[in-house]
Amino acid sequence: MLEVGKDESFFLLQEELGISPFEQRFPWIGGDLQTLRDTFISEGLPNENGKAIQIEVPSLPNGRASKGHLLILLDLPTSSSQPCGVVLLLHGLGGSSRRLGLRRMAFALLNAGFAVLRVNLRGADPGRHLAGGTYAAECNSDLGPVIIYARELCNVLSKQFHSPRPSLPLFGAGISLGGTMLLNACLQVKQKDKPLLDGLVCTSSPLDLQACSSSIERPRNRVYQRWLLKRLIRQTLADPFGVHDCEKEFLLTSSKNSALKTIRSFDAAITAPRWGYKDVDDYYKKASPLLKICEECRALPPLLFLQALDDPWVPAEGAKKIAESIVVKNLTRFQVVLTKNGGHNGFHGIKGCWGDLLVKRWLLKLSKYYFNS
């Protein structure tokens, strides 16, 4: 197993990016407080001013939801110089473009000179009214049109700023389940000559959905699971395009008789059938990218995995397995950063969010390589 703090590649990466090891910021000590910090604290980020864009997406399998649109918010850097690239930024389970962690990461990337596309996945506010249904860990039919638009934007911005390259690089950054979605898209949406993205960062992202389901069902995570379920149920019932009678009956009655107690039960009743899976086990198996990452590494761009060992939601075993495979199979395009602390998408350090700094510096490194190659 990789021993945190003793991995030579981790030290080389930190030195190359010019960042110090992660140190927790008082009073946010421990995995739970690191995880919850953004729920308790609001930061002085600029007012929302992203350009709203609607992208059409097809209907869900089995007719569970008709075609609709996803709401994407485009943020452009204030600098008049050429952008470093375009970053497709995806939120996690129960999130949206409005979540503090996602907005803070977008702001860090904008300050670094990137254009940012903040995606509201199917069913997420503030785009709930634009598409029926809800998203899943594997939603390639929805992400495909988004990535096509993002590539076209890379071409447009390249011409607008007279770039020596025909197109700007397109990167992805996924927070929690957002990283899982982007990984699945890169693994399954094949391109002839190059990966779907030019680089991808996954922060606290589930790689094994069954393991994550078991983790969130632990007694110590009862409050977390209840909070997530309330958000998912509310999001599902708020569908302006309607909810199937069997789904509505299950969601409403289970809230009274406590039949719906876990994320797994929600996925079994809602997510798996909506996205055409045989059952929840079939969904968790096919939508978990862990085993596919090393087997189909040629389909993947340069990857950075950021994972805390004290993450109360996502077990670190998946990231550890990737780290081991990097050494055994010499997968030099993949990098894993394991920290002792940081919680679930926390990484709140002495000088702000250490995770955002790592993501920004790593993508800047890729951008320089892209323009210099």
Short mmCIF file of C-alpha atoms in Angstrom, two decimals:
data_model
loop_
_atom_site.label_atom_id
_atom_site.label_comp_id
_atom_site.label_asym_id
_atom_site.label_seq_id
_atom_site.Cartn_x
_atom_site.Cartn_y
_atom_site.Cartn_z
CA MET A 1 0.00 0.00 0.00
CA LEU A 2 1.03 3.57 -0.62
CA GLU A 3 2.12 5.21 2.61
CA VAL A 4 1.02 8.82 2.77
CA GLY A 5 3.93 11.18 3.10
CA LYS A 6 6.45 8.62 1.85
CA ASP A 7 5.49 8.60 -1.83
CA GLU A 8 8.33 10.13 -3.85
CA SER A 9 6.09 11.13 -6.79
CA PHE A 10 3.86 13.09 -4.39
CA PHE A 11 6.82 15.13 -3.13
CA LEU A 12 8.01 15.71 -6.71
CA LEU A 13 4.52 16.89 -7.70
CA GLN A 14 4.33 19.30 -4.77
CA GLU A 15 7.78 20.68 -5.57
CA GLU A 16 6.93 21.02 -9.24
CA LEU A 17 3.69 22.87 -8.49
CA GLY A 18 5.24 25.02 -5.76
CA ILE A 19 2.87 24.08 -2.95
CA SER A 20 3.44 22.92 0.63
CA PRO A 21 1.87 19.80 2.17
CA PHE A 22 -1.72 20.20 3.34
CA GLU A 23 -2.25 21.47 6.89
CA GLN A 24 -5.70 21.68 8.45
CA ARG A 25 -7.02 25.10 9.36
CA PHE A 26 -8.35 25.66 12.89
CA PRO A 27 -11.12 25.16 13.90
CA TRP A 28 -11.88 22.84 10.96
CA ILE A 29 -10.00 19.88 12.38
CA GLY A 30 -10.87 16.32 11.36
CA GLY A 31 -12.74 14.81 8.43
CA ASP A 32 -16.26 15.80 9.51
CA LEU A 33 -15.55 19.47 10.18
CA GLN A 34 -13.52 19.69 6.97
CA THR A 35 -16.53 18.24 5.13
CA LEU A 36 -19.10 20.50 6.80
CA ARG A 37 -17.16 23.77 6.76
CA ASP A 38 -18.77 25.07 3.54
CA THR A 39 -22.23 24.39 4.99
CA PHE A 40 -21.56 26.65 7.98
CA ILE A 41 -19.46 29.39 6.39
CA SER A 42 -20.23 31.71 3.49
CA GLU A 43 -17.30 33.35 1.74
CA GLY A 44 -17.19 36.75 0.09
CA LEU A 45 -17.18 35.50 -3.49
CA PRO A 46 -18.24 37.83 -6.32
CA ASN A 47 -21.91 37.97 -7.26
CA GLU A 48 -23.23 35.43 -9.75
CA ASN A 49 -22.63 36.76 -13.27
CA GLY A 50 -22.04 33.71 -15.47
CA LYS A 51 -23.58 33.72 -18.93
CA ALA A 52 -26.51 31.27 -19.00
CA ILE A 53 -26.41 28.74 -21.83
CA GLN A 54 -28.95 25.98 -22.52
CA ILE A 55 -27.76 22.76 -24.15
CA GLU A 56 -30.25 20.21 -25.45
CA VAL A 57 -29.97 16.66 -24.12
CA PRO A 58 -31.84 13.51 -25.27
CA SER A 59 -34.54 11.58 -23.44
CA LEU A 60 -33.66 9.03 -20.78
CA PRO A 61 -33.80 5.27 -21.45
CA ASN A 62 -37.16 3.51 -21.10
CA GLY A 63 -38.98 6.81 -21.65
CA ARG A 64 -38.49 7.82 -18.00
CA ALA A 65 -37.92 11.45 -19.05
CA SER A 66 -38.20 13.28 -22.37
CA LYS A 67 -35.46 15.35 -23.93
CA GLY A 68 -34.77 18.74 -22.40
CA HIS A 69 -31.92 21.16 -21.70
CA LEU A 70 -29.10 21.52 -19.20
CA LEU A 71 -28.25 24.94 -17.81
CA ILE A 72 -24.56 25.79 -18.20
CA LEU A 73 -22.99 28.96 -16.80
CA LEU A 74 -20.01 30.38 -18.69
CA ASP A 75 -17.51 32.47 -16.73
CA LEU A 76 -14.74 34.22 -18.66
CA PRO A 77 -11.54 35.55 -17.05
CA THR A 78 -11.39 39.30 -16.67
CA SER A 79 -7.92 39.46 -18.25
CA SER A 80 -7.78 40.55 -21.89
CA SER A 81 -5.07 37.99 -22.63
CA GLN A 82 -5.69 34.57 -24.13
CA PRO A 83 -7.36 32.12 -21.71
CA CYS A 84 -5.21 29.24 -20.48
CA GLY A 85 -7.96 26.86 -21.54
CA VAL A 86 -11.57 25.95 -20.81
CA VAL A 87 -12.50 23.97 -17.69
CA LEU A 88 -15.69 21.93 -17.54
CA LEU A 89 -16.67 21.97 -13.85
CA LEU A 90 -19.17 19.43 -12.48
CA HIS A 91 -20.85 19.33 -9.07
CA GLY A 92 -21.52 16.27 -6.95
CA LEU A 93 -24.57 14.47 -5.54
CA GLY A 94 -27.25 16.92 -4.44
CA GLY A 95 -25.17 19.88 -5.68
CA SER A 96 -25.45 22.55 -8.36
CA SER A 97 -23.58 25.50 -9.85
CA ARG A 98 -24.57 27.48 -6.75
CA ARG A 99 -22.71 25.33 -4.22
CA LEU A 100 -19.95 27.18 -2.39
CA GLY A 101 -17.20 24.63 -3.04
CA LEU A 102 -17.84 24.63 -6.77
CA ARG A 103 -18.09 28.43 -7.01
CA ARG A 104 -14.88 28.87 -5.04
CA MET A 105 -13.00 26.48 -7.33
CA ALA A 106 -14.41 28.28 -10.37
CA PHE A 107 -13.24 31.62 -8.96
CA ALA A 108 -9.71 30.25 -8.39
CA LEU A 109 -9.57 28.98 -11.96
CA LEU A 110 -10.88 32.28 -13.36
CA ASN A 111 -8.18 34.19 -11.47
CA ALA A 112 -5.62 31.85 -13.02
CA GLY A 113 -6.83 32.75 -16.52
CA PHE A 114 -9.15 29.85 -17.37
CA ALA A 115 -12.62 30.11 -18.86
CA VAL A 116 -15.02 27.98 -16.78
CA LEU A 117 -18.23 26.16 -17.72
CA ARG A 118 -20.24 25.32 -14.60
CA VAL A 119 -22.65 22.51 -15.45
CA ASN A 120 -26.01 22.00 -13.76
CA LEU A 121 -26.75 18.32 -14.29
CA ARG A 122 -30.23 17.02 -15.11
CA GLY A 123 -32.54 17.89 -12.25
CA ALA A 124 -30.18 20.23 -10.40
CA ASP A 125 -31.16 23.78 -9.49
CA PRO A 126 -31.17 26.35 -10.97
CA GLY A 127 -31.92 24.33 -14.15
CA ARG A 128 -34.56 22.04 -12.61
CA HIS A 129 -37.26 23.46 -14.88
CA LEU A 130 -35.38 22.72 -18.11
CA ALA A 131 -35.21 18.91 -18.11
CA GLY A 132 -37.14 16.04 -16.61
CA GLY A 133 -35.57 13.26 -14.62
CA THR A 134 -32.39 13.20 -12.56
CA TYR A 135 -28.71 12.48 -13.18
CA ALA A 136 -26.60 9.38 -12.51
CA ALA A 137 -22.94 8.48 -12.01
CA GLU A 138 -22.89 7.46 -15.66
CA CYS A 139 -24.83 9.96 -17.77
CA ASN A 140 -22.85 10.05 -21.01
CA SER A 141 -25.87 10.88 -23.16
CA ASP A 142 -26.20 14.14 -21.21
CA LEU A 143 -22.50 14.97 -21.03
CA GLY A 144 -21.86 14.27 -24.72
CA PRO A 145 -23.64 17.42 -25.99
CA VAL A 146 -22.03 19.48 -23.22
CA ILE A 147 -18.54 18.37 -24.23
CA ILE A 148 -19.29 19.03 -27.91
CA TYR A 149 -20.32 22.59 -26.99
CA ALA A 150 -17.22 23.01 -24.82
CA ARG A 151 -14.94 21.93 -27.70
CA GLU A 152 -16.64 24.41 -30.01
CA LEU A 153 -16.10 27.12 -27.39
CA CYS A 154 -12.39 26.22 -27.32
CA ASN A 155 -12.25 26.81 -31.07
CA VAL A 156 -14.14 30.11 -30.85
CA LEU A 157 -11.97 31.51 -28.05
CA SER A 158 -8.81 30.45 -29.88
CA LYS A 159 -9.83 32.48 -32.93
CA GLN A 160 -11.05 35.39 -30.82
CA PHE A 161 -7.68 35.71 -29.06
CA HIS A 162 -5.58 34.85 -32.15
CA SER A 163 -4.05 31.80 -30.53
CA PRO A 164 -1.21 30.03 -32.38
CA ARG A 165 -3.12 26.78 -31.74
CA PRO A 166 -6.36 25.99 -33.62
CA SER A 167 -8.12 25.33 -30.32
CA LEU A 168 -7.68 25.97 -26.61
CA PRO A 169 -7.27 22.89 -24.38
CA LEU A 170 -10.40 21.50 -22.74
CA PHE A 171 -9.99 20.28 -19.16
CA GLY A 172 -12.42 18.70 -16.73
CA ALA A 173 -12.71 19.12 -12.96
CA GLY A 174 -15.23 17.00 -11.09
CA ILE A 175 -16.15 17.43 -7.45
CA SER A 176 -17.20 14.16 -5.81
CA LEU A 177 -19.69 12.36 -8.13
CA GLY A 178 -18.96 14.95 -10.83
CA GLY A 179 -15.49 13.43 -11.22
CA THR A 180 -17.01 9.95 -11.54
CA MET A 181 -19.28 11.20 -14.34
CA LEU A 182 -16.39 12.73 -16.27
CA LEU A 183 -14.30 9.59 -15.84
CA ASN A 184 -17.12 7.45 -17.21
CA ALA A 185 -17.56 9.80 -20.15
CA CYS A 186 -13.86 9.63 -21.00
CA LEU A 187 -13.90 5.83 -20.73
CA GLN A 188 -16.96 5.22 -22.87
CA VAL A 189 -17.30 8.09 -25.36
CA LYS A 190 -14.59 7.03 -27.78
CA GLN A 191 -12.67 9.40 -30.05
CA LYS A 192 -10.44 8.29 -32.90
CA ASP A 193 -7.27 10.22 -32.31
CA LYS A 194 -7.24 11.63 -28.77
CA PRO A 195 -8.94 11.46 -25.35
CA LEU A 196 -12.23 13.23 -24.82
CA LEU A 197 -10.58 15.83 -22.55
CA ASP A 198 -7.03 17.20 -22.41
CA GLY A 199 -6.80 16.70 -18.65
CA LEU A 200 -9.07 15.75 -15.76
CA VAL A 201 -9.05 16.35 -11.99
CA CYS A 202 -11.22 14.24 -9.68
CA THR A 203 -11.64 15.57 -6.14
CA SER A 204 -13.05 13.14 -3.55
CA SER A 205 -14.67 11.17 -6.38
CA PRO A 206 -16.30 7.75 -5.88
CA LEU A 207 -14.51 5.08 -7.91
CA ASP A 208 -16.44 2.12 -6.48
CA LEU A 209 -20.12 2.95 -5.97
CA GLN A 210 -20.87 -0.14 -3.90
CA ALA A 211 -18.06 0.71 -1.48
CA CYS A 212 -19.33 4.29 -1.22
CA SER A 213 -22.87 3.07 -0.60
CA SER A 214 -21.63 0.87 2.25
CA SER A 215 -19.58 3.75 3.66
CA ILE A 216 -22.45 6.25 3.73
CA GLU A 217 -24.69 3.63 5.39
CA ARG A 218 -22.43 3.37 8.45
CA PRO A 219 -24.21 4.47 11.67
CA ARG A 220 -21.78 7.38 12.11
CA ASN A 221 -22.98 8.79 8.74
CA ARG A 222 -26.71 8.71 9.57
CA VAL A 223 -27.05 12.49 9.53
CA TYR A 224 -25.17 12.83 6.23
CA GLN A 225 -27.34 10.21 4.54
CA ARG A 226 -30.57 11.75 5.82
CA TRP A 227 -29.49 15.17 4.52
CA LEU A 228 -28.57 13.81 1.08
CA LEU A 229 -31.79 11.82 0.81
CA LYS A 230 -33.93 14.85 1.62
CA ARG A 231 -32.21 16.79 -1.15
CA LEU A 232 -32.59 13.96 -3.66
CA ILE A 233 -36.27 13.37 -2.84
CA ARG A 234 -37.06 17.09 -3.00
CA GLN A 235 -35.19 17.41 -6.31
CA THR A 236 -37.03 14.43 -7.79
CA LEU A 237 -40.53 15.47 -6.69
CA ALA A 238 -39.96 19.04 -7.92
CA ASP A 239 -39.74 17.80 -11.53
CA PRO A 240 -42.06 20.15 -13.50
CA PHE A 241 -42.35 17.52 -16.25
CA GLY A 242 -43.96 15.09 -13.83
CA VAL A 243 -42.93 11.98 -11.93
CA HIS A 244 -44.15 8.47 -12.77
CA ASP A 245 -46.93 7.34 -10.47
CA CYS A 246 -44.92 4.41 -9.11
CA GLU A 247 -41.97 6.69 -8.34
CA LYS A 248 -44.13 9.34 -6.71
CA GLU A 249 -45.96 6.80 -4.56
CA PHE A 250 -42.68 5.28 -3.40
CA LEU A 251 -41.08 8.63 -2.56
CA LEU A 252 -44.13 9.99 -0.72
CA THR A 253 -45.09 6.85 1.20
CA SER A 254 -41.54 5.89 2.08
CA SER A 255 -40.99 9.27 3.70
CA LYS A 256 -43.85 8.36 6.05
CA ASN A 257 -43.12 4.69 6.72
CA SER A 258 -39.31 5.01 6.63
CA ALA A 259 -38.92 2.52 3.75
CA LEU A 260 -36.53 4.92 2.04
CA LYS A 261 -33.64 5.01 4.47
CA THR A 262 -30.55 4.80 2.26
CA ILE A 263 -29.00 6.21 -0.90
CA ARG A 264 -28.96 2.64 -2.19
CA SER A 265 -32.75 2.33 -1.85
CA PHE A 266 -33.16 5.62 -3.74
CA ASP A 267 -30.85 4.40 -6.50
CA ALA A 268 -32.73 1.09 -6.66
CA ALA A 269 -36.13 2.77 -7.05
CA ILE A 270 -35.19 5.88 -9.07
CA THR A 271 -31.69 6.13 -10.53
CA ALA A 272 -31.12 2.58 -11.85
CA PRO A 273 -34.46 2.15 -13.72
CA ARG A 274 -34.41 5.69 -15.07
CA TRP A 275 -31.03 5.12 -16.71
CA GLY A 276 -31.81 1.67 -18.08
CA TYR A 277 -29.98 -0.56 -15.59
CA LYS A 278 -31.33 -3.98 -14.65
CA ASP A 279 -31.16 -3.20 -10.93
CA VAL A 280 -29.09 -1.22 -8.44
CA ASP A 281 -26.30 -3.81 -8.38
CA ASP A 282 -26.04 -3.60 -12.17
CA TYR A 283 -25.91 0.20 -11.91
CA TYR A 284 -23.20 0.23 -9.25
CA LYS A 285 -21.09 -2.29 -11.16
CA LYS A 286 -21.31 -0.67 -14.59
CA ALA A 287 -21.07 2.95 -13.40
CA SER A 288 -18.01 2.36 -11.19
CA PRO A 289 -14.89 3.39 -13.13
CA LEU A 290 -12.26 1.85 -10.80
CA LEU A 291 -11.58 -1.40 -12.67
CA LYS A 292 -11.74 0.27 -16.08
CA ILE A 293 -9.28 3.09 -15.38
CA CYS A 294 -6.11 1.03 -15.66
CA GLU A 295 -7.49 -1.44 -18.21
CA GLU A 296 -8.46 1.32 -20.66
CA CYS A 297 -5.86 3.93 -19.76
CA ARG A 298 -5.25 4.83 -23.41
CA ALA A 299 -8.73 6.34 -23.59
CA LEU A 300 -7.99 8.63 -20.67
CA PRO A 301 -6.27 12.03 -20.55
CA PRO A 302 -3.72 13.03 -17.89
CA LEU A 303 -5.47 12.46 -14.55
CA LEU A 304 -5.12 13.85 -11.05
CA PHE A 305 -6.94 12.16 -8.16
CA LEU A 306 -7.20 14.07 -4.88
CA GLN A 307 -8.42 12.04 -1.93
CA ALA A 308 -8.31 12.43 1.86
CA LEU A 309 -7.88 9.36 4.06
CA ASP A 310 -10.40 10.76 6.57
CA ASP A 311 -13.14 11.32 3.98
CA PRO A 312 -16.31 10.20 5.81
CA TRP A 313 -18.22 9.54 2.57
CA VAL A 314 -15.80 8.13 -0.03
CA PRO A 315 -13.37 5.35 1.01
CA ALA A 316 -9.76 5.98 0.02
CA GLU A 317 -9.18 2.39 -1.11
CA GLY A 318 -10.07 3.21 -4.72
CA ALA A 319 -7.49 5.99 -4.97
CA LYS A 320 -4.92 3.75 -3.25
CA LYS A 321 -5.46 1.05 -5.89
CA ILE A 322 -4.92 3.61 -8.64
CA ALA A 323 -1.71 4.74 -6.93
CA GLU A 324 -0.45 1.16 -6.80
CA SER A 325 -1.28 0.59 -10.48
CA ILE A 326 0.60 3.76 -11.42
CA VAL A 327 3.77 2.23 -9.99
CA VAL A 328 3.23 -1.30 -11.33
CA LYS A 329 2.10 -0.31 -14.84
CA ASN A 330 4.16 2.91 -15.10
CA LEU A 331 1.11 5.06 -15.82
CA THR A 332 3.01 8.33 -15.83
CA ARG A 333 0.02 10.38 -17.00
CA PHE A 334 -1.87 9.56 -13.80
CA GLN A 335 -1.14 11.15 -10.42
CA VAL A 336 -2.71 10.48 -7.03
CA VAL A 337 -2.52 12.82 -4.05
CA LEU A 338 -3.55 11.20 -0.78
CA THR A 339 -3.73 13.43 2.28
CA LYS A 340 -4.12 12.32 5.88
CA ASN A 341 -6.81 14.94 6.47
CA GLY A 342 -9.19 16.96 4.32
CA GLY A 343 -12.59 15.30 4.65
CA HIS A 344 -14.92 15.11 1.68
CA ASN A 345 -14.03 17.90 -0.71
CA GLY A 346 -12.78 19.99 2.18
CA PHE A 347 -9.03 20.58 2.17
CA HIS A 348 -9.46 23.85 4.06
CA GLY A 349 -5.88 24.91 4.80
CA ILE A 350 -3.96 27.68 6.49
CA LYS A 351 -4.09 29.96 3.43
CA GLY A 352 -7.50 29.03 2.08
CA CYS A 353 -8.67 25.97 0.19
CA TRP A 354 -5.57 23.87 -0.47
CA GLY A 355 -7.50 21.63 -2.86
CA ASP A 356 -8.41 24.54 -5.13
CA LEU A 357 -4.75 25.61 -5.19
CA LEU A 358 -3.64 22.11 -6.18
CA VAL A 359 -6.25 21.87 -8.96
CA LYS A 360 -5.35 25.32 -10.30
CA ARG A 361 -1.59 24.70 -10.32
CA TRP A 362 -1.93 21.26 -11.90
CA LEU A 363 -4.16 22.51 -14.71
CA LEU A 364 -1.83 25.45 -15.31
CA LYS A 365 1.02 22.97 -15.71
CA LEU A 366 -1.00 21.02 -18.30
CA SER A 367 -1.94 24.22 -20.11
CA LYS A 368 1.72 25.26 -20.45
CA TYR A 369 2.61 21.81 -21.77
CA TYR A 370 -0.26 22.00 -24.28
CA PHE A 371 0.81 25.38 -25.69
CA ASN A 372 4.51 24.49 -25.74
CA SER A 373 4.14 21.10 -27.42
#
